[in-house]
Short mmCIF file of C-alpha atoms in Angstrom, two decimals:
data_model
loop_
_atom_site.label_atom_id
_atom_site.label_comp_id
_atom_site.label_asym_id
_atom_site.label_seq_id
_atom_site.Cartn_x
_atom_site.Cartn_y
_atom_site.Cartn_z
CA UNK A 8 67.92 67.04 251.30
CA UNK A 9 66.83 66.72 247.90
CA UNK A 10 68.80 65.35 244.88
CA UNK A 11 70.16 67.98 242.66
CA UNK A 12 68.82 67.73 238.81
CA UNK A 13 71.54 67.10 236.17
CA UNK A 14 70.08 69.59 233.83
CA UNK A 15 69.87 72.06 236.24
CA UNK A 16 73.74 71.64 237.11
CA UNK A 17 74.60 71.70 233.27
CA UNK A 18 72.51 74.95 232.85
CA UNK A 19 74.09 76.86 235.40
CA UNK A 20 77.47 75.62 234.61
CA UNK A 21 76.62 76.82 230.66
CA UNK A 22 76.42 80.16 232.20
CA UNK A 23 79.23 80.11 234.44
CA UNK A 24 81.20 79.46 231.14
CA UNK A 25 79.74 82.12 229.28
CA UNK A 26 80.56 84.69 232.02
CA UNK A 27 83.93 82.97 232.58
CA UNK A 28 84.49 83.62 228.79
CA UNK A 29 83.33 87.55 228.74
CA UNK A 30 85.36 87.79 231.85
CA UNK A 31 88.71 86.62 230.38
CA UNK A 32 87.59 88.74 226.93
CA UNK A 33 87.11 91.67 229.43
CA UNK A 34 90.43 91.18 231.08
CA UNK A 35 92.06 90.71 227.52
CA UNK A 36 90.50 94.03 226.29
CA UNK A 37 91.56 95.41 229.51
CA UNK A 38 95.33 94.43 229.11
CA UNK A 39 95.95 94.91 225.56
CA UNK A 40 99.83 95.01 225.73
CA UNK A 41 99.79 91.64 227.65
CA UNK A 42 97.36 90.41 225.18
CA UNK A 43 99.35 91.25 222.01
CA UNK A 44 102.64 89.84 223.82
CA UNK A 45 100.89 86.54 224.75
CA UNK A 46 99.68 86.51 220.98
CA UNK A 47 103.00 87.27 219.67
CA UNK A 48 104.51 84.66 221.47
CA UNK A 49 102.26 82.17 220.36
CA UNK A 50 102.69 82.93 216.88
CA UNK A 51 106.14 82.53 217.14
CA UNK A 52 106.14 79.25 218.83
CA UNK A 53 104.01 78.08 216.05
CA UNK A 54 106.40 79.33 213.22
CA UNK A 55 109.60 77.74 215.31
CA UNK A 56 107.63 74.48 215.75
CA UNK A 57 107.58 74.35 211.97
CA UNK A 58 111.20 75.35 211.53
CA UNK A 59 110.59 78.90 210.26
CA UNK A 60 112.49 81.57 211.83
CA UNK A 61 110.62 85.13 211.63
CA UNK A 62 111.77 88.15 212.90
CA UNK A 63 109.86 89.36 215.90
CA UNK A 64 109.70 92.66 214.58
CA UNK A 65 107.42 91.49 211.54
CA UNK A 66 105.34 89.49 214.20
CA UNK A 67 105.01 92.74 216.07
CA UNK A 68 103.82 94.67 212.78
CA UNK A 69 101.30 92.04 212.08
CA UNK A 70 100.00 91.84 215.55
CA UNK A 71 99.51 95.26 215.58
CA UNK A 72 97.77 95.56 212.18
CA UNK A 73 95.58 92.97 213.21
CA UNK A 74 94.54 94.81 216.68
CA UNK A 75 93.79 98.13 214.71
CA UNK A 76 91.48 96.77 212.51
CA UNK A 77 89.96 94.11 215.17
CA UNK A 78 87.34 95.88 216.44
CA UNK A 79 86.44 98.12 213.35
CA UNK A 80 83.20 97.45 211.81
CA UNK A 81 83.55 96.33 208.21
CA UNK A 82 80.24 96.50 206.26
CA UNK A 83 79.37 94.22 203.59
CA UNK A 84 79.03 96.57 200.23
CA UNK A 85 75.07 96.01 199.29
CA UNK A 86 74.26 95.36 195.73
CA UNK A 87 73.54 98.21 193.10
CA UNK A 88 69.56 97.79 193.40
CA UNK A 89 69.58 98.20 197.06
CA UNK A 90 71.89 101.01 196.80
CA UNK A 91 69.09 102.91 194.23
CA UNK A 92 66.18 101.85 196.97
CA UNK A 93 68.54 103.21 199.44
CA UNK A 94 68.88 106.52 197.43
CA UNK A 95 65.57 106.69 196.55
CA UNK A 96 63.90 106.07 200.04
CA UNK A 97 66.33 109.11 201.26
CA UNK A 98 65.39 111.53 198.25
CA UNK A 99 61.87 110.33 198.01
CA UNK A 100 60.63 113.58 197.98
CA UNK A 101 62.39 114.87 195.10
CA UNK A 102 61.68 111.96 193.23
CA UNK A 103 57.95 112.34 193.85
CA UNK A 104 58.03 115.86 192.47
CA UNK A 105 59.83 114.49 189.59
CA UNK A 106 57.43 112.09 188.77
CA UNK A 107 54.44 114.55 189.29
CA UNK A 108 56.35 116.85 186.47
CA UNK A 109 56.74 114.04 184.50
CA UNK A 110 53.39 113.14 184.59
CA UNK A 111 52.10 116.76 184.19
CA UNK A 112 54.93 116.88 181.01
CA UNK A 113 53.52 113.70 179.41
CA UNK A 114 49.95 115.06 180.13
CA UNK A 115 50.68 118.54 178.24
CA UNK A 116 52.76 116.36 175.71
CA UNK A 117 49.66 114.06 174.90
CA UNK A 118 47.08 117.04 174.97
CA UNK A 119 49.37 119.20 172.65
CA UNK A 120 49.73 116.26 170.29
CA UNK A 121 46.20 115.48 170.47
CA UNK A 122 45.42 119.18 169.67
CA UNK A 123 47.64 119.49 166.64
CA UNK A 124 46.38 116.21 165.22
CA UNK A 125 43.11 117.44 165.44
CA UNK A 126 44.06 120.88 163.81
CA UNK A 127 45.73 118.81 160.98
CA UNK A 128 42.33 116.89 160.12
CA UNK A 129 40.42 120.10 160.29
CA UNK A 130 43.17 121.43 158.16
CA UNK A 131 42.61 118.70 156.06
CA UNK A 132 38.74 118.96 155.82
CA UNK A 133 38.94 122.87 155.03
CA UNK A 134 41.38 121.84 152.13
CA UNK A 135 38.76 119.54 150.82
CA UNK A 136 36.03 122.18 151.11
CA UNK A 137 37.96 124.64 148.90
CA UNK A 138 38.79 121.69 146.75
CA UNK A 139 35.39 121.19 146.23
CA UNK A 140 34.58 124.66 145.07
CA UNK A 141 36.98 124.79 142.98
CA UNK A 142 35.84 121.61 141.21
CA UNK A 143 32.17 123.34 141.04
CA UNK A 144 34.22 126.23 139.49
CA UNK A 145 35.92 124.17 136.85
CA UNK A 146 32.70 122.54 136.19
CA UNK A 147 31.36 125.78 135.31
CA UNK A 148 33.99 126.56 132.98
CA UNK A 149 33.16 123.37 130.99
CA UNK A 150 29.32 124.42 130.80
CA UNK A 151 30.59 127.79 129.33
CA UNK A 152 33.22 126.00 126.97
CA UNK A 153 30.42 123.85 125.74
CA UNK A 154 28.22 126.71 125.32
CA UNK A 155 30.62 128.91 123.55
CA UNK A 156 31.33 126.01 121.33
CA UNK A 157 27.70 125.94 120.16
CA UNK A 158 28.62 129.22 118.49
CA UNK A 159 30.36 128.75 115.17
CA UNK A 160 33.21 130.59 114.09
CA UNK A 161 33.65 131.82 110.57
CA UNK A 162 36.94 133.65 110.49
CA UNK A 163 38.68 132.66 113.53
CA UNK A 164 38.25 129.05 113.20
CA UNK A 165 41.93 128.11 113.41
CA UNK A 166 42.90 130.08 116.47
CA UNK A 167 39.24 129.07 118.18
CA UNK A 168 40.40 125.40 117.47
CA UNK A 169 43.75 125.95 118.95
CA UNK A 170 42.14 127.28 122.21
CA UNK A 171 39.47 124.54 122.58
CA UNK A 172 42.23 122.11 122.11
CA UNK A 173 44.22 123.49 124.76
CA UNK A 174 40.98 123.73 127.10
CA UNK A 175 40.09 120.27 126.47
CA UNK A 176 43.93 119.36 127.61
CA UNK A 177 43.52 121.52 130.75
CA UNK A 178 40.30 119.59 131.54
CA UNK A 179 41.83 116.34 131.38
CA UNK A 180 44.81 116.98 133.82
CA UNK A 181 42.38 118.75 135.95
CA UNK A 182 40.33 115.46 136.05
CA UNK A 183 43.34 113.29 136.90
CA UNK A 184 44.24 115.52 139.82
CA UNK A 185 41.06 115.79 141.08
CA UNK A 186 41.25 111.97 141.23
CA UNK A 187 44.57 111.65 142.69
CA UNK A 188 43.11 114.38 145.59
CA UNK A 189 40.41 112.15 146.21
CA UNK A 190 42.59 108.95 146.63
CA UNK A 191 44.98 110.64 148.77
CA UNK A 192 41.99 112.09 150.79
CA UNK A 193 40.32 108.57 151.46
CA UNK A 194 43.74 107.29 152.62
CA UNK A 195 43.26 105.91 156.32
CA UNK A 196 45.90 108.05 158.28
CA UNK A 197 46.19 108.29 162.22
CA UNK A 198 49.33 109.42 163.28
CA UNK A 199 50.29 112.86 163.34
CA UNK A 200 53.38 112.81 160.63
CA UNK A 201 51.23 110.82 158.32
CA UNK A 202 48.44 113.18 158.65
CA UNK A 203 50.85 115.79 157.79
CA UNK A 204 52.48 114.23 155.10
CA UNK A 205 48.70 113.72 153.84
CA UNK A 206 47.88 117.46 154.36
CA UNK A 207 51.05 118.26 152.32
CA UNK A 208 50.29 116.20 149.55
CA UNK A 209 46.86 117.64 149.35
CA UNK A 210 48.13 121.22 149.38
CA UNK A 211 50.47 120.45 146.57
CA UNK A 212 47.63 118.91 144.60
CA UNK A 213 45.49 121.70 145.13
CA UNK A 214 47.99 124.43 144.21
CA UNK A 215 48.47 122.29 140.81
CA UNK A 216 44.71 122.21 140.13
CA UNK A 217 44.48 125.95 140.94
CA UNK A 218 47.45 126.84 138.51
CA UNK A 219 45.65 124.79 136.02
CA UNK A 220 42.52 126.44 136.74
CA UNK A 221 43.89 129.68 136.27
CA UNK A 222 45.02 128.71 132.95
CA UNK A 223 41.72 127.54 132.20
CA UNK A 224 40.02 130.57 132.94
CA UNK A 225 42.40 132.61 130.72
CA UNK A 226 41.90 130.32 127.95
CA UNK A 227 38.18 130.83 128.61
CA UNK A 228 38.55 134.76 128.45
CA UNK A 229 40.57 134.25 125.22
CA UNK A 230 38.10 132.04 123.66
CA UNK A 231 34.90 134.38 124.58
CA UNK A 232 37.00 137.22 123.34
CA UNK A 233 37.68 135.10 119.89
CA UNK A 234 34.08 134.28 119.74
CA UNK A 235 32.69 137.84 120.20
CA UNK A 236 34.96 139.18 117.97
CA UNK A 237 34.28 136.78 115.24
CA UNK A 238 30.49 137.60 115.66
CA UNK A 239 30.87 141.25 115.40
CA UNK A 240 32.54 140.96 112.02
CA UNK A 241 29.84 138.16 111.05
CA UNK A 242 27.09 140.77 112.12
CA UNK A 243 28.77 143.21 109.56
CA UNK A 244 29.11 140.58 107.05
CA UNK A 245 25.43 139.25 107.55
CA UNK A 246 24.00 142.87 106.97
CA UNK A 247 21.72 142.99 103.99
CA UNK A 248 23.44 146.07 102.54
CA UNK A 249 26.92 144.93 103.14
CA UNK A 250 27.66 143.43 99.85
CA UNK A 251 26.63 146.75 98.05
CA UNK A 252 28.67 148.84 100.63
CA UNK A 253 31.67 146.55 100.35
CA UNK A 254 31.71 146.54 96.25
CA UNK A 255 30.97 150.41 96.20
CA UNK A 256 33.08 151.90 98.95
CA UNK A 257 36.80 151.21 99.25
CA UNK A 258 37.19 151.87 103.07
CA UNK A 259 34.76 149.53 103.82
CA UNK A 260 36.89 146.81 101.86
CA UNK A 261 40.14 148.10 103.30
CA UNK A 262 38.32 147.80 106.92
CA UNK A 263 36.89 144.51 106.53
CA UNK A 264 39.90 143.01 105.01
CA UNK A 265 42.16 144.35 107.72
CA UNK A 266 39.48 143.13 110.53
CA UNK A 267 39.12 139.59 108.97
CA UNK A 268 43.15 139.36 108.72
CA UNK A 269 43.58 140.95 112.44
CA UNK A 270 41.07 138.02 113.98
CA UNK A 271 42.28 135.29 111.86
CA UNK A 272 45.95 135.96 113.17
CA UNK A 273 44.96 137.39 116.65
CA UNK A 274 46.80 140.81 115.73
CA UNK A 275 47.26 143.14 118.70
CA UNK A 276 45.09 145.70 117.01
CA UNK A 277 42.46 143.24 116.70
CA UNK A 278 39.98 145.47 118.83
CA UNK A 279 40.45 148.33 117.13
CA UNK A 280 40.46 147.03 113.92
CA UNK A 281 36.94 145.48 114.35
CA UNK A 282 35.63 148.56 115.62
CA UNK A 283 36.98 150.41 112.65
CA UNK A 284 35.00 148.11 110.63
CA UNK A 285 31.83 148.54 112.27
CA UNK A 286 32.29 152.17 112.28
CA UNK A 287 33.14 152.03 108.65
CA UNK A 288 29.97 150.17 107.88
CA UNK A 289 27.97 152.46 109.86
CA UNK A 290 29.62 155.59 108.18
CA UNK A 291 28.93 153.51 104.70
CA UNK A 292 25.06 153.31 105.58
CA UNK A 293 24.91 156.85 106.30
CA UNK A 294 26.81 157.62 103.17
CA UNK A 295 24.77 155.37 101.08
CA UNK A 296 21.50 157.21 102.39
CA UNK A 297 23.12 160.61 101.87
CA UNK A 298 24.15 159.36 98.28
CA UNK A 299 20.76 158.13 97.46
CA UNK A 300 19.28 161.86 99.02
CA UNK A 301 22.04 163.66 96.79
CA UNK A 302 21.26 161.80 93.52
CA UNK A 303 17.36 162.39 94.17
CA UNK A 304 18.55 166.39 94.96
CA UNK A 305 20.40 166.83 91.85
CA UNK A 306 18.11 164.82 89.53
CA UNK A 307 15.11 167.70 90.79
CA UNK A 308 17.26 170.29 90.59
CA UNK A 309 18.31 169.55 87.23
CA UNK A 310 14.91 169.06 86.08
CA UNK A 311 13.87 172.33 87.58
CA UNK A 312 16.76 174.81 86.74
CA UNK A 313 17.31 176.15 83.44
CA UNK A 314 19.96 178.41 83.11
CA UNK A 315 23.38 177.04 82.36
CA UNK A 316 25.06 179.09 85.19
CA UNK A 317 22.41 177.39 87.48
CA UNK A 318 22.98 173.97 86.21
CA UNK A 319 26.88 174.86 86.89
CA UNK A 320 25.96 175.54 90.36
CA UNK A 321 24.08 172.50 90.66
CA UNK A 322 26.98 170.39 89.36
CA UNK A 323 29.36 171.86 91.79
CA UNK A 324 27.55 171.16 94.96
CA UNK A 325 26.77 167.60 93.40
CA UNK A 326 30.50 167.29 92.74
CA UNK A 327 31.66 168.25 96.09
CA UNK A 328 28.93 166.10 97.86
CA UNK A 329 30.25 163.21 95.93
CA UNK A 330 33.91 163.62 96.79
CA UNK A 331 33.20 164.12 100.69
CA UNK A 332 31.18 160.74 100.33
CA UNK A 333 34.21 158.93 98.84
CA UNK A 334 36.03 159.99 101.49
CA UNK A 335 33.57 159.33 104.05
CA UNK A 336 33.64 162.92 105.43
CA UNK A 337 29.86 162.37 106.64
CA UNK A 338 29.83 165.72 108.06
CA UNK A 339 30.56 167.71 105.28
CA UNK A 340 28.36 165.88 103.26
CA UNK A 341 25.67 166.51 105.20
CA UNK A 342 26.26 170.26 105.11
CA UNK A 343 26.50 170.01 101.21
CA UNK A 344 23.19 168.10 101.23
CA UNK A 345 21.62 170.47 103.36
CA UNK A 346 22.94 173.06 100.68
CA UNK A 347 21.30 171.19 98.20
CA UNK A 348 17.83 170.90 99.72
CA UNK A 349 18.24 174.77 100.16
CA UNK A 350 18.92 175.11 96.52
CA UNK A 351 15.81 172.88 95.39
CA UNK A 352 13.48 175.05 97.71
CA UNK A 353 15.06 177.98 96.37
CA UNK A 354 14.57 176.82 92.49
CA UNK A 355 10.82 176.01 93.33
CA UNK A 356 10.19 179.54 95.20
CA UNK A 357 9.35 182.50 93.35
CA UNK A 358 11.28 185.56 95.15
CA UNK A 359 10.98 189.17 95.41
CA UNK A 360 13.92 191.24 96.76
CA UNK A 361 12.49 193.88 98.57
CA UNK A 362 14.21 197.30 100.36
CA UNK A 363 13.41 196.81 103.99
CA UNK A 364 10.96 199.84 104.78
CA UNK A 365 9.99 199.37 108.68
CA UNK A 366 10.10 201.63 111.22
CA UNK A 367 13.27 201.83 113.47
CA UNK A 368 15.15 199.62 111.03
CA UNK A 369 17.60 200.81 108.56
CA UNK A 370 16.78 200.73 104.91
CA UNK A 371 20.60 201.66 103.50
CA UNK A 372 24.05 201.29 104.95
CA UNK A 373 27.20 203.82 104.24
CA UNK A 374 30.36 201.95 104.99
CA UNK A 375 33.59 204.15 105.47
CA UNK A 376 36.81 202.63 105.54
CA UNK A 377 39.50 204.17 107.62
CA UNK A 378 42.37 202.73 106.36
CA UNK A 379 41.73 203.66 102.74
CA UNK A 380 39.46 206.55 103.40
CA UNK A 381 36.75 204.81 100.48
CA UNK A 382 33.39 204.39 100.89
CA UNK A 383 30.68 201.96 99.99
CA UNK A 384 26.95 201.92 100.00
CA UNK A 385 24.46 199.06 100.70
CA UNK A 386 20.33 198.99 100.58
CA UNK A 387 18.97 196.69 103.19
CA UNK A 388 16.94 193.91 101.35
CA UNK A 389 15.18 190.91 101.94
CA UNK A 390 13.44 188.26 99.83
CA UNK A 391 9.77 187.65 99.86
CA UNK A 392 7.76 184.98 98.86
CA UNK A 393 4.03 185.70 96.96
CA UNK A 394 2.38 185.28 100.24
CA UNK A 395 4.76 187.98 101.93
CA UNK A 396 6.69 185.69 103.93
CA UNK A 397 10.36 186.19 104.68
CA UNK A 398 12.46 183.53 102.63
CA UNK A 399 15.89 182.93 104.54
CA UNK A 400 19.00 182.59 102.28
CA UNK A 401 22.13 181.13 102.28
CA UNK A 402 24.86 183.91 101.20
CA UNK A 403 28.47 184.56 101.58
CA UNK A 404 29.40 187.78 103.57
CA UNK A 405 31.99 189.87 101.05
CA UNK A 406 33.69 191.07 103.77
CA UNK A 407 34.53 188.17 105.90
CA UNK A 408 33.83 185.51 103.35
CA UNK A 409 31.68 183.36 105.79
CA UNK A 410 28.53 181.65 104.78
CA UNK A 411 25.44 182.39 106.82
CA UNK A 412 21.83 181.98 106.46
CA UNK A 413 19.99 185.44 106.72
CA UNK A 414 16.75 186.88 106.25
CA UNK A 415 17.86 190.58 105.78
CA UNK A 416 21.43 191.53 104.17
CA UNK A 417 22.76 194.64 102.71
CA UNK A 418 22.99 194.80 98.71
CA UNK A 419 25.95 196.72 97.69
CA UNK A 420 24.51 199.63 95.06
CA UNK A 421 26.45 202.70 93.46
CA UNK A 422 26.22 205.88 95.68
CA UNK A 423 23.26 207.18 92.77
CA UNK A 424 21.16 204.18 93.71
CA UNK A 425 21.57 204.75 97.72
CA UNK A 426 20.83 208.29 97.57
CA UNK A 427 17.72 207.50 95.51
CA UNK A 428 16.58 205.04 98.01
CA UNK A 429 17.41 208.06 100.86
CA UNK A 430 15.57 210.66 99.03
CA UNK A 431 12.66 208.42 98.54
CA UNK A 432 12.01 207.34 102.12
CA UNK A 433 12.90 211.03 103.26
CA UNK A 434 9.96 212.38 101.50
CA UNK A 435 7.31 210.89 103.44
CA UNK A 436 8.98 208.20 105.80
CA UNK A 437 8.11 205.41 102.97
CA UNK A 438 9.99 204.10 100.52
CA UNK A 439 7.79 204.23 97.41
CA UNK A 440 10.11 202.11 95.01
CA UNK A 441 11.39 199.39 97.14
CA UNK A 442 11.96 196.80 94.48
CA UNK A 443 15.91 195.67 94.71
CA UNK A 444 15.44 192.53 92.14
CA UNK A 445 13.51 189.32 91.53
CA UNK A 446 14.10 185.45 91.10
CA UNK A 447 11.35 183.28 89.09
CA UNK A 448 10.61 179.74 89.48
CA UNK A 449 13.45 177.47 88.03
CA UNK A 450 16.22 180.04 88.90
CA UNK A 451 18.95 180.19 91.72
CA UNK A 452 20.17 183.71 91.14
CA UNK A 453 18.20 187.10 91.24
CA UNK A 454 17.65 189.73 88.33
CA UNK A 455 18.45 192.84 90.22
CA UNK A 456 16.08 195.78 89.56
CA UNK A 457 18.77 198.38 90.75
CA UNK A 458 22.22 198.27 89.72
CA UNK A 459 24.41 196.07 92.13
CA UNK A 460 27.75 194.13 91.79
CA UNK A 461 25.90 191.47 93.91
CA UNK A 462 28.30 191.96 96.92
CA UNK A 463 26.63 191.61 100.40
CA UNK A 464 27.21 192.31 104.10
CA UNK A 465 25.36 190.70 106.75
CA UNK A 466 26.39 193.17 109.75
CA UNK A 467 26.50 196.92 110.13
#
């Protein structure tokens, strides 16, 4: 029999010791009451050996509490980061969803931010474009002002200079605002808040420029009106015959003085006053021409007519036309001038007043008045030139009082003359003695060959 190795013996003994310890532990666990009693006795002996008298109830309570927690697992509390990782792991699906949602939100946020930033930049570019158009418009105003300044003012110098000074001041202000706009535009901005501030500042500058532009446009309009009004007065004053008409006709003087005062003081009635001056000047031209024509006609008539009553007639018309001209009653003056021309033709022509003797036409008229029962008698006559042509006459109807030009009219005669003419015509259908009167050259009135009071009618 071979010799037993010590290592084998020791290894087996170690296993036996472990098994024995396990057996003892098992027996203790299987007999917890005995185990508790033994432990209580050992503890009591330990305290007595040190001179400490501990009550049995207190020792039993301690042993029981020990055994109640002896087999309970007491886990060590993990650190906070361990707890957090555990929670994240347990709820990993929710956190994944939240993470994805956060990524999407960030993407939307940054995309929206980019788009909003782009929109702000685009609005700044748009603001620059409309500012450029406004600057071009202002430059056009400057050219118009320069062109108008080349037209000298004569009557509205103070008002014109005031508007020019006001316009020059606005041009300077607009230039300063334009430079401020350009400086602000050239600032390098990247963040959206900074771009928004830049845009707001540009808009504010543009609005101020736009306000000055409207004021400048208003000033230019007013200055243009001043130049035009001044020019209208100059055109009248520089006319060749203005000085003569101004000295001769009081309405022209009054209208000119009123217009120059109005343009100097910017009167609210300025336009109407200048129009009145232009009208008065045109009327004065017409009046002056009519006056010259009237003077020539009156001079010719006075040399033609010889009888005092005819000269008195000419003088009456001459006085009437002078009165019309002095009052600028152009229409009436022209009518009177026509009468003077008619008198001249009448004075230059020899006429024979002849009773009408034509088939189908009356040679006489008997007028009966129902109210009074009275009667009047008329022979129908016409004025003929030596060549036998009818000469129209301007006459006044004794019944209506109206002045008309007629070729035939009824000349009032006594009943006896009327009967002579009627009997003459009844003999053979013709009037043998048809002479009613004559008017020689240089005379304005007829010498009647038959008894007549000169009253006439034009309708029967």
